[in-house]
PDB file of C-alpha atoms and ligand atoms in Angstrom:
ATOM      1  CA  MET A   1      15.701  -8.973  -9.707  1.00 76.00           C
ATOM      2  CA  GLN A   2      15.785  -6.546  -6.775  1.00 75.00           C
ATOM      3  CA  GLY A   3      19.592  -6.526  -7.038  1.00 80.00           C
ATOM      4  CA  TYR A   4      19.348  -5.536 -10.726  1.00 81.00           C
ATOM      5  CA  PHE A   5      16.832  -2.816  -9.826  1.00 82.00           C
ATOM      6  CA  TYR A   6      19.235  -1.340  -7.279  1.00 81.00           C
ATOM      7  CA  GLN A   7      22.111  -1.628  -9.768  1.00 82.00           C
ATOM      8  CA  GLN A   8      20.116   0.368 -12.347  1.00 80.00           C
ATOM      9  CA  SER A   9      19.088   3.080  -9.912  1.00 80.00           C
ATOM     10  CA  ALA A  10      22.673   3.391  -8.584  1.00 81.00           C
ATOM     11  CA  LYS A  11      23.213   5.513 -11.724  1.00 85.00           C
ATOM     12  CA  VAL A  12      21.281   8.253  -9.868  1.00 91.00           C
ATOM     13  CA  PRO A  13      23.118   8.829  -6.537  1.00 92.00           C
ATOM     14  CA  GLU A  14      20.022  10.351  -4.877  1.00 94.00           C
ATOM     15  CA  PHE A  15      18.403   6.894  -4.823  1.00 92.00           C
ATOM     16  CA  GLY A  16      21.296   5.495  -2.783  1.00 91.00           C
ATOM     17  CA  GLU A  17      21.170   8.429  -0.350  1.00 94.00           C
ATOM     18  CA  LYS A  18      17.419   8.076   0.172  1.00 94.00           C
ATOM     19  CA  ARG A  19      17.627   4.294   0.565  1.00 91.00           C
ATOM     20  CA  ALA A  20      20.333   4.718   3.213  1.00 92.00           C
ATOM     21  CA  GLN A  21      17.996   7.111   5.032  1.00 95.00           C
ATOM     22  CA  ARG A  22      15.178   4.521   4.853  1.00 93.00           C
ATOM     23  CA  MET A  23      17.445   1.747   6.157  1.00 93.00           C
ATOM     24  CA  GLU A  24      18.550   3.932   9.064  1.00 95.00           C
ATOM     25  CA  ILE A  25      14.902   4.416  10.054  1.00 96.00           C
ATOM     26  CA  ALA A  26      14.055   0.725   9.567  1.00 94.00           C
ATOM     27  CA  GLU A  27      16.996  -0.422  11.697  1.00 94.00           C
ATOM     28  CA  ALA A  28      16.566   2.098  14.542  1.00 96.00           C
ATOM     29  CA  PRO A  29      15.668   0.405  17.851  1.00 97.00           C
ATOM     30  CA  LEU A  30      12.108   0.667  19.143  1.00 97.00           C
ATOM     31  CA  PRO A  31      11.443   2.144  22.594  1.00 97.00           C
ATOM     32  CA  PRO A  32      11.555  -0.262  25.561  1.00 97.00           C
ATOM     33  CA  LEU A  33       8.445  -2.253  26.406  1.00 98.00           C
ATOM     34  CA  ALA A  34       6.468  -0.602  29.228  1.00 98.00           C
ATOM     35  CA  GLU A  35       6.080  -2.875  32.245  1.00 97.00           C
ATOM     36  CA  GLN A  36       2.336  -2.362  32.557  1.00 97.00           C
ATOM     37  CA  LYS A  37       0.047  -3.569  29.741  1.00 97.00           C
ATOM     38  CA  ARG A  38      -2.518  -0.907  28.942  1.00 95.00           C
ATOM     39  CA  GLN A  39      -6.079  -2.230  29.028  1.00 95.00           C
ATOM     40  CA  ALA A  40      -8.596  -0.660  26.634  1.00 97.00           C
ATOM     41  CA  THR A  41     -11.449  -1.882  24.485  1.00 98.00           C
ATOM     42  CA  PRO A  42     -10.651  -2.997  20.894  1.00 98.00           C
ATOM     43  CA  VAL A  43     -12.596   0.002  19.565  1.00 98.00           C
ATOM     44  CA  GLU A  44     -10.584   2.389  21.764  1.00 98.00           C
ATOM     45  CA  TRP A  45      -7.294   0.892  20.550  1.00 98.00           C
ATOM     46  CA  THR A  46      -8.267   1.306  16.905  1.00 98.00           C
ATOM     47  CA  GLY A  47      -9.709   4.792  17.503  1.00 98.00           C
ATOM     48  CA  GLU A  48      -6.336   5.914  18.836  1.00 98.00           C
ATOM     49  CA  LEU A  49      -4.724   5.242  15.462  1.00 98.00           C
ATOM     50  CA  ASP A  50      -6.490   8.408  14.263  1.00 98.00           C
ATOM     51  CA  GLN A  51      -3.852  10.451  16.121  1.00 98.00           C
ATOM     52  CA  PHE A  52      -1.220   9.332  13.583  1.00 98.00           C
ATOM     53  CA  VAL A  53      -3.317  10.587  10.658  1.00 98.00           C
ATOM     54  CA  ALA A  54      -4.134  13.821  12.507  1.00 98.00           C
ATOM     55  CA  SER A  55      -0.425  14.462  13.086  1.00 98.00           C
ATOM     56  CA  HIS A  56       0.481  13.523   9.448  1.00 98.00           C
ATOM     57  CA  VAL A  57       2.639  10.586  10.480  1.00 98.00           C
ATOM     58  CA  CYS A  58       0.648   8.684   7.814  1.00 98.00           C
ATOM     59  CA  ASP A  59      -2.460   9.332   5.720  1.00 98.00           C
ATOM     60  CA  MET A  60      -4.580   6.288   6.535  1.00 98.00           C
ATOM     61  CA  THR A  61      -4.736   3.385   8.943  1.00 98.00           C
ATOM     62  CA  GLY A  62      -6.671   0.132   9.161  1.00 98.00           C
ATOM     63  CA  VAL A  63      -6.553  -3.118  11.100  1.00 98.00           C
ATOM     64  CA  ALA A  64      -6.960  -6.707   9.902  1.00 98.00           C
ATOM     65  CA  GLU A  65      -6.917 -10.010  11.717  1.00 98.00           C
ATOM     66  CA  MET A  66      -3.750 -11.802  10.601  1.00 98.00           C
ATOM     67  CA  LYS A  67      -4.250 -14.687   8.161  1.00 97.00           C
ATOM     68  CA  PRO A  68      -1.685 -17.439   7.439  1.00 96.00           C
ATOM     69  CA  GLU A  69      -2.110 -17.031   3.652  1.00 94.00           C
ATOM     70  CA  TRP A  70      -0.589 -13.518   3.900  1.00 96.00           C
ATOM     71  CA  VAL A  71       2.725 -14.964   5.103  1.00 96.00           C
ATOM     72  CA  PHE A  72       5.393 -15.903   2.557  1.00 94.00           C
ATOM     73  CA  GLU A  73       6.428 -19.546   2.391  1.00 93.00           C
ATOM     74  CA  GLY A  74       9.139 -20.395   4.910  1.00 94.00           C
ATOM     75  CA  TYR A  75       8.103 -17.633   7.347  1.00 95.00           C
ATOM     76  CA  HIS A  76       5.846 -17.562  10.369  1.00 95.00           C
ATOM     77  CA  ILE A  77       3.972 -14.622  11.882  1.00 97.00           C
ATOM     78  CA  ALA A  78       2.709 -15.247  15.403  1.00 97.00           C
ATOM     79  CA  GLN A  79       0.883 -11.940  16.003  1.00 98.00           C
ATOM     80  CA  SER A  80      -2.910 -11.823  15.705  1.00 98.00           C
ATOM     81  CA  ARG A  81      -3.265  -8.301  14.296  1.00 98.00           C
ATOM     82  CA  VAL A  82      -1.789  -6.424  11.361  1.00 98.00           C
ATOM     83  CA  ILE A  83      -2.132  -2.647  11.423  1.00 98.00           C
ATOM     84  CA  MET A  84      -1.832  -1.209   7.912  1.00 98.00           C
ATOM     85  CA  LEU A  85      -0.524   2.310   7.301  1.00 98.00           C
ATOM     86  CA  GLY A  86      -0.826   4.223   4.014  1.00 98.00           C
ATOM     87  CA  VAL A  87       1.131   7.266   2.820  1.00 98.00           C
ATOM     88  CA  HIS A  88       0.087   9.346  -0.174  1.00 97.00           C
ATOM     89  CA  HIS A  89       2.427  10.232  -3.060  1.00 97.00           C
ATOM     90  CA  ASN A  90       2.828  13.815  -4.172  1.00 97.00           C
ATOM     91  CA  TYR A  91       0.766  13.759  -7.376  1.00 97.00           C
ATOM     92  CA  ASP A  92       2.926  16.216  -9.350  1.00 97.00           C
ATOM     93  CA  ALA A  93       5.979  14.049  -8.734  1.00 97.00           C
ATOM     94  CA  ILE A  94       4.331  10.683  -9.445  1.00 97.00           C
ATOM     95  CA  ALA A  95       2.711  12.107 -12.601  1.00 97.00           C
ATOM     96  CA  LYS A  96       6.235  12.351 -14.068  1.00 97.00           C
ATOM     97  CA  ALA A  97       6.462   8.518 -14.238  1.00 97.00           C
ATOM     98  CA  PRO A  98       8.537   6.864 -15.617  1.00 96.00           C
ATOM     99  CA  GLU A  99      11.036   9.707 -15.094  1.00 95.00           C
ATOM    100  CA  VAL A 100      13.488   9.755 -12.180  1.00 94.00           C
ATOM    101  CA  GLU A 101      11.360  12.265 -10.182  1.00 96.00           C
ATOM    102  CA  ALA A 102       8.592   9.687  -9.852  1.00 96.00           C
ATOM    103  CA  GLY A 103      11.009   6.998  -8.660  1.00 95.00           C
ATOM    104  CA  LEU A 104      12.460   9.360  -6.072  1.00 96.00           C
ATOM    105  CA  GLN A 105       8.955  10.223  -4.883  1.00 97.00           C
ATOM    106  CA  VAL A 106       8.278   6.513  -4.343  1.00 96.00           C
ATOM    107  CA  VAL A 107      11.430   6.181  -2.218  1.00 95.00           C
ATOM    108  CA  ASP A 108      10.427   9.330  -0.284  1.00 97.00           C
ATOM    109  CA  GLN A 109       7.086   7.746   0.549  1.00 97.00           C
ATOM    110  CA  TYR A 110       8.730   4.458   1.564  1.00 96.00           C
ATOM    111  CA  ILE A 111      10.847   6.531   3.951  1.00 97.00           C
ATOM    112  CA  ARG A 112       7.694   8.097   5.374  1.00 98.00           C
ATOM    113  CA  ALA A 113       5.945   4.697   5.555  1.00 97.00           C
ATOM    114  CA  ALA A 114       8.936   3.180   7.394  1.00 97.00           C
ATOM    115  CA  ARG A 115       8.982   6.077   9.852  1.00 98.00           C
ATOM    116  CA  ALA A 116       5.220   5.710  10.417  1.00 98.00           C
ATOM    117  CA  ALA A 117       5.509   1.970  11.122  1.00 98.00           C
ATOM    118  CA  LYS A 118       8.312   2.584  13.617  1.00 98.00           C
ATOM    119  CA  ILE A 119       6.372   5.367  15.355  1.00 98.00           C
ATOM    120  CA  VAL A 120       3.182   3.276  15.654  1.00 98.00           C
ATOM    121  CA  ALA A 121       5.101   0.164  16.794  1.00 98.00           C
ATOM    122  CA  GLY A 122       6.990   2.331  19.311  1.00 98.00           C
ATOM    123  CA  TRP A 123       3.744   3.794  20.631  1.00 98.00           C
ATOM    124  CA  ILE A 124       2.263   0.297  21.126  1.00 98.00           C
ATOM    125  CA  ARG A 125       5.374  -0.777  23.049  1.00 98.00           C
ATOM    126  CA  THR A 126       5.040   2.237  25.334  1.00 98.00           C
ATOM    127  CA  GLN A 127       1.547   0.899  26.100  1.00 98.00           C
ATOM    128  CA  GLY A 128       3.087  -2.378  27.310  1.00 98.00           C
ATOM    129  CA  TRP A 129       2.351  -4.526  24.227  1.00 98.00           C
ATOM    130  CA  GLU A 130       4.915  -6.065  21.864  1.00 98.00           C
ATOM    131  CA  ALA A 131       4.876  -4.691  18.314  1.00 98.00           C
ATOM    132  CA  GLU A 132       6.987  -5.152  15.207  1.00 97.00           C
ATOM    133  CA  ALA A 133       7.311  -2.676  12.327  1.00 97.00           C
ATOM    134  CA  VAL A 134       7.157  -4.043   8.760  1.00 96.00           C
ATOM    135  CA  THR A 135       8.632  -1.603   6.268  1.00 93.00           C
ATOM    136  CA  GLY A 136       8.711  -1.778   2.476  1.00 79.00           C
ATOM    137  CA  PRO A 137       9.466  -2.237  -0.285  1.00 82.00           C
ATOM    138  CA  MET A 138      10.907  -5.633   0.739  1.00 79.00           C
ATOM    139  CA  THR A 139       8.635  -6.718   3.515  1.00 73.00           C
ATOM    140  CA  GLY A 140      10.200  -9.989   4.634  1.00 85.00           C
ATOM    141  CA  SER A 141       7.515 -12.290   5.904  1.00 93.00           C
ATOM    142  CA  LEU A 142       4.314 -10.388   5.054  1.00 96.00           C
ATOM    143  CA  THR A 143       2.632  -9.633   1.740  1.00 94.00           C
ATOM    144  CA  MET A 144       0.981  -6.253   2.316  1.00 95.00           C
ATOM    145  CA  ILE A 145      -1.713  -5.836  -0.364  1.00 95.00           C
ATOM    146  CA  PRO A 146      -4.107  -8.544   0.972  1.00 95.00           C
ATOM    147  CA  PRO A 147      -4.277  -7.131   4.539  1.00 98.00           C
ATOM    148  CA  ALA A 148      -4.616  -3.600   3.094  1.00 98.00           C
ATOM    149  CA  LEU A 149      -7.612  -4.789   1.047  1.00 97.00           C
ATOM    150  CA  ALA A 150      -9.041  -6.592   4.085  1.00 98.00           C
ATOM    151  CA  CYS A 151      -8.768  -3.539   6.370  1.00 98.00           C
ATOM    152  CA  GLY A 152     -10.680  -1.239   3.996  1.00 98.00           C
ATOM    153  CA  PHE A 153      -7.970   0.614   2.088  1.00 98.00           C
ATOM    154  CA  GLY A 154      -9.836  -0.022  -1.152  1.00 97.00           C
ATOM    155  CA  GLU A 155     -10.275  -2.457  -4.017  1.00 96.00           C
ATOM    156  CA  LEU A 156      -7.803  -4.080  -6.379  1.00 95.00           C
ATOM    157  CA  GLY A 157      -7.597  -2.241  -9.712  1.00 97.00           C
ATOM    158  CA  LYS A 158      -6.769  -3.644 -13.137  1.00 97.00           C
ATOM    159  CA  HIS A 159      -3.190  -2.378 -12.677  1.00 97.00           C
ATOM    160  CA  GLY A 160      -2.702  -4.669  -9.668  1.00 95.00           C
ATOM    161  CA  SER A 161      -2.561  -1.821  -7.144  1.00 97.00           C
ATOM    162  CA  ILE A 162      -5.187  -0.939  -4.546  1.00 97.00           C
ATOM    163  CA  ILE A 163      -7.514   1.917  -5.459  1.00 97.00           C
ATOM    164  CA  ASN A 164      -8.679   4.036  -2.564  1.00 96.00           C
ATOM    165  CA  PRO A 165     -11.383   6.726  -3.006  1.00 94.00           C
ATOM    166  CA  GLU A 166      -9.308   9.501  -1.390  1.00 95.00           C
ATOM    167  CA  PHE A 167      -5.824   8.658  -2.684  1.00 96.00           C
ATOM    168  CA  GLY A 168      -6.492   6.607  -5.815  1.00 97.00           C
ATOM    169  CA  ALA A 169      -3.695   4.114  -6.452  1.00 97.00           C
ATOM    170  CA  SER A 170      -1.108   6.692  -5.470  1.00 97.00           C
ATOM    171  CA  PHE A 171       0.113   5.564  -2.048  1.00 97.00           C
ATOM    172  CA  ARG A 172       2.571   3.218  -0.344  1.00 97.00           C
ATOM    173  CA  LEU A 173       2.159   0.826   2.557  1.00 97.00           C
ATOM    174  CA  SER A 174       3.841  -0.262   5.738  1.00 97.00           C
ATOM    175  CA  ALA A 175       2.528  -2.373   8.611  1.00 97.00           C
ATOM    176  CA  VAL A 176       2.781  -3.161  12.305  1.00 98.00           C
ATOM    177  CA  LEU A 177       2.319  -6.645  13.776  1.00 98.00           C
ATOM    178  CA  THR A 178       1.004  -6.949  17.322  1.00 98.00           C
ATOM    179  CA  ASP A 179      -1.188  -8.899  19.720  1.00 98.00           C
ATOM    180  CA  ALA A 180      -2.651  -5.723  21.236  1.00 98.00           C
ATOM    181  CA  PRO A 181      -6.410  -6.219  20.875  1.00 98.00           C
ATOM    182  CA  PHE A 182      -7.207  -3.709  18.102  1.00 98.00           C
ATOM    183  CA  ALA A 183     -10.688  -3.910  16.537  1.00 98.00           C
ATOM    184  CA  VAL A 184     -10.551  -4.859  12.857  1.00 98.00           C
ATOM    185  CA  THR A 185     -11.740  -2.287  10.329  1.00 98.00           C
ATOM    186  CA  PRO A 186     -14.222  -3.297   7.592  1.00 98.00           C
ATOM    187  CA  THR A 187     -13.442  -3.920   3.926  1.00 97.00           C
ATOM    188  CA  ARG A 188     -14.605  -1.176   1.568  1.00 92.00           C
ATOM    189  CA  SER A 189     -16.108  -1.393  -1.883  1.00 91.00           C
ATOM    190  CA  HIS A 190     -16.605   1.756  -3.936  1.00 90.00           C
ATOM    191  CA  GLY A 191     -17.345   0.527  -7.437  1.00 92.00           C
ATOM    192  CA  VAL A 192     -13.758   0.111  -8.673  1.00 94.00           C
ATOM    193  CA  ASP A 193     -14.210  -3.386  -9.973  1.00 91.00           C
ATOM    194  CA  ASP A 194     -17.033  -2.421 -12.346  1.00 91.00           C
ATOM    195  CA  PHE A 195     -15.247   0.784 -13.309  1.00 95.00           C
ATOM    196  CA  CYS A 196     -12.104  -1.121 -14.335  1.00 96.00           C
ATOM    197  CA  GLN A 197     -14.160  -3.432 -16.576  1.00 94.00           C
ATOM    198  CA  ASN A 198     -14.971  -0.392 -18.741  1.00 94.00           C
ATOM    199  CA  CYS A 199     -11.685   1.514 -18.510  1.00 97.00           C
ATOM    200  CA  ARG A 200      -8.521   0.794 -20.491  1.00 97.00           C
ATOM    201  CA  ILE A 201      -6.358   3.753 -19.483  1.00 98.00           C
ATOM    202  CA  CYS A 202      -3.656   1.805 -17.612  1.00 98.00           C
ATOM    203  CA  GLU A 203      -3.776  -1.053 -20.114  1.00 97.00           C
ATOM    204  CA  ASP A 204      -3.154   1.336 -23.013  1.00 98.00           C
ATOM    205  CA  ALA A 205      -0.503   3.318 -21.144  1.00 98.00           C
ATOM    206  CA  CYS A 206       1.637   0.354 -20.033  1.00 98.00           C
ATOM    207  CA  PRO A 207       4.640   0.306 -22.433  1.00 98.00           C
ATOM    208  CA  PRO A 208       5.376  -3.464 -22.189  1.00 97.00           C
ATOM    209  CA  GLU A 209       1.639  -4.365 -22.342  1.00 97.00           C
ATOM    210  CA  ALA A 210       1.739  -6.150 -18.998  1.00 98.00           C
ATOM    211  CA  LEU A 211      -1.913  -5.477 -18.076  1.00 97.00           C
ATOM    212  CA  SER A 212      -4.734  -7.742 -19.209  1.00 94.00           C
ATOM    213  CA  ALA A 213      -8.162  -6.664 -20.443  1.00 94.00           C
ATOM    214  CA  GLU A 214      -9.706  -9.613 -18.632  1.00 93.00           C
ATOM    215  CA  LYS A 215      -9.348 -11.040 -15.138  1.00 94.00           C
ATOM    216  CA  GLN A 216      -7.548 -14.348 -14.782  1.00 93.00           C
ATOM    217  CA  VAL A 217      -7.687 -17.183 -12.272  1.00 92.00           C
ATOM    218  CA  VAL A 218      -4.683 -16.809  -9.972  1.00 86.00           C
ATOM    219  CA  ARG A 219      -4.230 -19.536  -7.313  1.00 82.00           C
ATOM    220  CA  GLY A 220      -7.938 -20.331  -7.509  1.00 89.00           C
ATOM    221  CA  VAL A 221      -9.223 -16.729  -7.383  1.00 88.00           C
ATOM    222  CA  ARG A 222     -10.438 -14.751 -10.435  1.00 92.00           C
ATOM    223  CA  LYS A 223      -8.736 -11.359 -10.300  1.00 91.00           C
ATOM    224  CA  TRP A 224      -6.923  -8.669 -12.284  1.00 93.00           C
ATOM    225  CA  TYR A 225      -3.550  -9.968 -13.306  1.00 91.00           C
ATOM    226  CA  VAL A 226      -0.247  -8.207 -13.998  1.00 95.00           C
ATOM    227  CA  ASP A 227       2.161 -10.137 -16.215  1.00 95.00           C
ATOM    228  CA  PHE A 228       5.314  -9.490 -14.192  1.00 93.00           C
ATOM    229  CA  ASP A 229       7.526 -11.131 -16.815  1.00 95.00           C
ATOM    230  CA  ARG A 230       6.571  -8.138 -18.997  1.00 96.00           C
ATOM    231  CA  CYS A 231       6.299  -5.486 -16.283  1.00 96.00           C
ATOM    232  CA  LEU A 232       9.519  -6.076 -14.371  1.00 93.00           C
ATOM    233  CA  PRO A 233      12.143  -5.539 -17.106  1.00 92.00           C
ATOM    234  CA  PHE A 234      10.600  -2.121 -17.911  1.00 94.00           C
ATOM    235  CA  PHE A 235       9.989  -1.408 -14.208  1.00 93.00           C
ATOM    236  CA  ASN A 236      13.647  -2.094 -13.433  1.00 90.00           C
ATOM    237  CA  GLN A 237      14.969   0.070 -16.253  1.00 89.00           C
ATOM    238  CA  THR A 238      12.835   3.056 -15.236  1.00 91.00           C
ATOM    239  CA  HIS A 239      13.423   3.303 -11.463  1.00 88.00           C
ATOM    240  CA  GLY A 240      10.089   1.681 -10.642  1.00 92.00           C
ATOM    241  CA  CYS A 241       7.968   2.849 -13.615  1.00 94.00           C
ATOM    242  CA  ALA A 242       4.629   3.761 -11.846  1.00 96.00           C
ATOM    243  CA  ILE A 243       2.976   4.841 -15.136  1.00 98.00           C
ATOM    244  CA  CYS A 244      -0.133   2.746 -14.387  1.00 98.00           C
ATOM    245  CA  ILE A 245      -0.491   4.370 -10.946  1.00 97.00           C
ATOM    246  CA  ALA A 246      -0.017   7.878 -12.345  1.00 97.00           C
ATOM    247  CA  VAL A 247      -2.477   7.585 -15.248  1.00 98.00           C
ATOM    248  CA  CYS A 248      -5.270   5.905 -13.266  1.00 98.00           C
ATOM    249  CA  PRO A 249      -8.085   8.489 -13.062  1.00 97.00           C
ATOM    250  CA  TRP A 250      -8.649   7.640  -9.383  1.00 97.00           C
ATOM    251  CA  SER A 251      -5.140   8.924  -8.594  1.00 97.00           C
ATOM    252  CA  ARG A 252      -5.846  12.477  -9.813  1.00 96.00           C
ATOM    253  CA  PRO A 253      -6.327  14.805  -6.824  1.00 94.00           C
ATOM    254  CA  GLY A 254     -10.006  15.331  -5.981  1.00 91.00           C
ATOM    255  CA  VAL A 255     -11.291  12.869  -8.602  1.00 94.00           C
ATOM    256  CA  GLY A 256     -11.677   9.653  -6.585  1.00 92.00           C
ATOM    257  CA  VAL A 257     -14.089  10.870  -3.912  1.00 92.00           C
ATOM    258  CA  ASN A 258     -16.457  12.393  -6.496  1.00 93.00           C
ATOM    259  CA  LEU A 259     -16.203   9.326  -8.689  1.00 93.00           C
ATOM    260  CA  ALA A 260     -17.005   7.012  -5.755  1.00 91.00           C
ATOM    261  CA  ALA A 261     -20.033   9.175  -4.836  1.00 92.00           C
ATOM    262  CA  LYS A 262     -21.261   9.114  -8.444  1.00 93.00           C
ATOM    263  CA  LEU A 263     -20.861   5.326  -8.688  1.00 91.00           C
ATOM    264  CA  ALA A 264     -22.675   4.895  -5.335  1.00 89.00           C
ATOM    265  CA  ARG A 265     -25.617   7.023  -6.622  1.00 91.00           C
ATOM    266  CA  ARG A 266     -25.713   4.998  -9.832  1.00 88.00           C
ATOM    267  CA  ALA A 267     -25.719   1.719  -7.849  1.00 85.00           C
ATOM    268  CA  GLU A 268     -28.562   3.025  -5.641  1.00 87.00           C
ATOM    269  CA  ARG A 269     -30.611   3.968  -8.728  1.00 89.00           C
ATOM    270  CA  SER A 270     -30.063   0.525 -10.301  1.00 83.00           C
ATOM    271  CA  ALA A 271     -31.068  -1.180  -7.025  1.00 82.00           C
ATOM    272  CA  ALA A 272     -34.260   0.938  -6.907  1.00 84.00           C
ATOM    273  CA  ASP A 273     -35.243   0.121 -10.558  1.00 79.00           C
TER     274      ASP A 273
HETATM  275  S1  SF4 B 301       4.520  -0.531 -13.458  1.00 52.28           S
HETATM  276 FE1  SF4 B 301       4.800   0.172 -15.612  1.00 52.28          FE
HETATM  277  S2  SF4 B 301       5.391  -1.674 -16.723  1.00 52.28           S
HETATM  278 FE2  SF4 B 301       4.517  -2.362 -14.777  1.00 52.28          FE
HETATM  279  S3  SF4 B 301       2.331  -2.711 -15.180  1.00 52.28           S
HETATM  280 FE3  SF4 B 301       2.516  -0.585 -14.462  1.00 52.28          FE
HETATM  281  S4  SF4 B 301       2.744   0.634 -16.364  1.00 52.28           S
HETATM  282 FE4  SF4 B 301       3.172  -1.490 -16.883  1.00 52.28          FE
HETATM  283  S1  SF4 B 302      -6.658   3.135 -15.148  1.00 52.28           S
HETATM  284 FE1  SF4 B 302      -8.767   2.482 -15.362  1.00 52.28          FE
HETATM  285  S2  SF4 B 302      -8.678   0.245 -15.655  1.00 52.28           S
HETATM  286 FE2  SF4 B 302      -6.701   0.897 -14.871  1.00 52.28          FE
HETATM  287  S3  SF4 B 302      -6.900   0.568 -12.663  1.00 52.28           S
HETATM  288 FE3  SF4 B 302      -7.397   2.726 -13.068  1.00 52.28          FE
HETATM  289  S4  SF4 B 302      -9.627   2.724 -13.281  1.00 52.28           S
HETATM  290 FE4  SF4 B 302      -8.959   0.591 -13.455  1.00 52.28          FE
END
């Protein structure tokens, strides 16, 4: 399926050029491992990730304790920590979905996510700890949405993407695996689940009707479900589609934070009644 996707997008040469740029970043060697292992508290380690947001290497970071169920069958991940990195799409570009501009914006953000993972992994190695960068969209051993949910990036929306209060569903992920003793960051709930129960925007906007009005039980867990047999043919013909991400109200600049605050006030009032 991925091969067909690449075959389709080969019709626009810019995709190939950008993907080559991403591969170059992903395959670049990391700096050598420092001889001395830096000792710091878990909270100090995690606090230092703020420098990468401050310098715009990425737009958010979080840390989760690695879980075996996040590893694809046939793979093994030995590291105890997964550091998640998020990079925000340019809204004007992603709002053009499913046009080519939106697809190119997605590749641009995968380039940035790959660079961020390499920079963070490189920094950890200069502190004397092993680290491995995991770059998308094909992530090898690790499925990235579950650790991103666990480390507080947001909640799963009806469209199957994470919704974050600051960036909506409009961001991409990469990760770093390490045993450096980072403190885990807490999960975050900001009312998305209830909101999605009463919103149909992505459902109505999805051309192949791949999004369900109701949650379904998937491998024993009741959750929002994307019918990929419907989504993927359209996704592949439109350079990655992204309509559901673009139309989600949380993705509009400035909307998510206010919406989360409003939902929090409403929840407080209901708890007080
Ligand atoms: S990516 Fe496109 S086709 Fe797939 S679920 Fe979203 S809107 Fe539907
Ligand atoms: S468009 Fe509406 S239903 Fe779909 S994920 Fe966003 S908030 Fe939820």
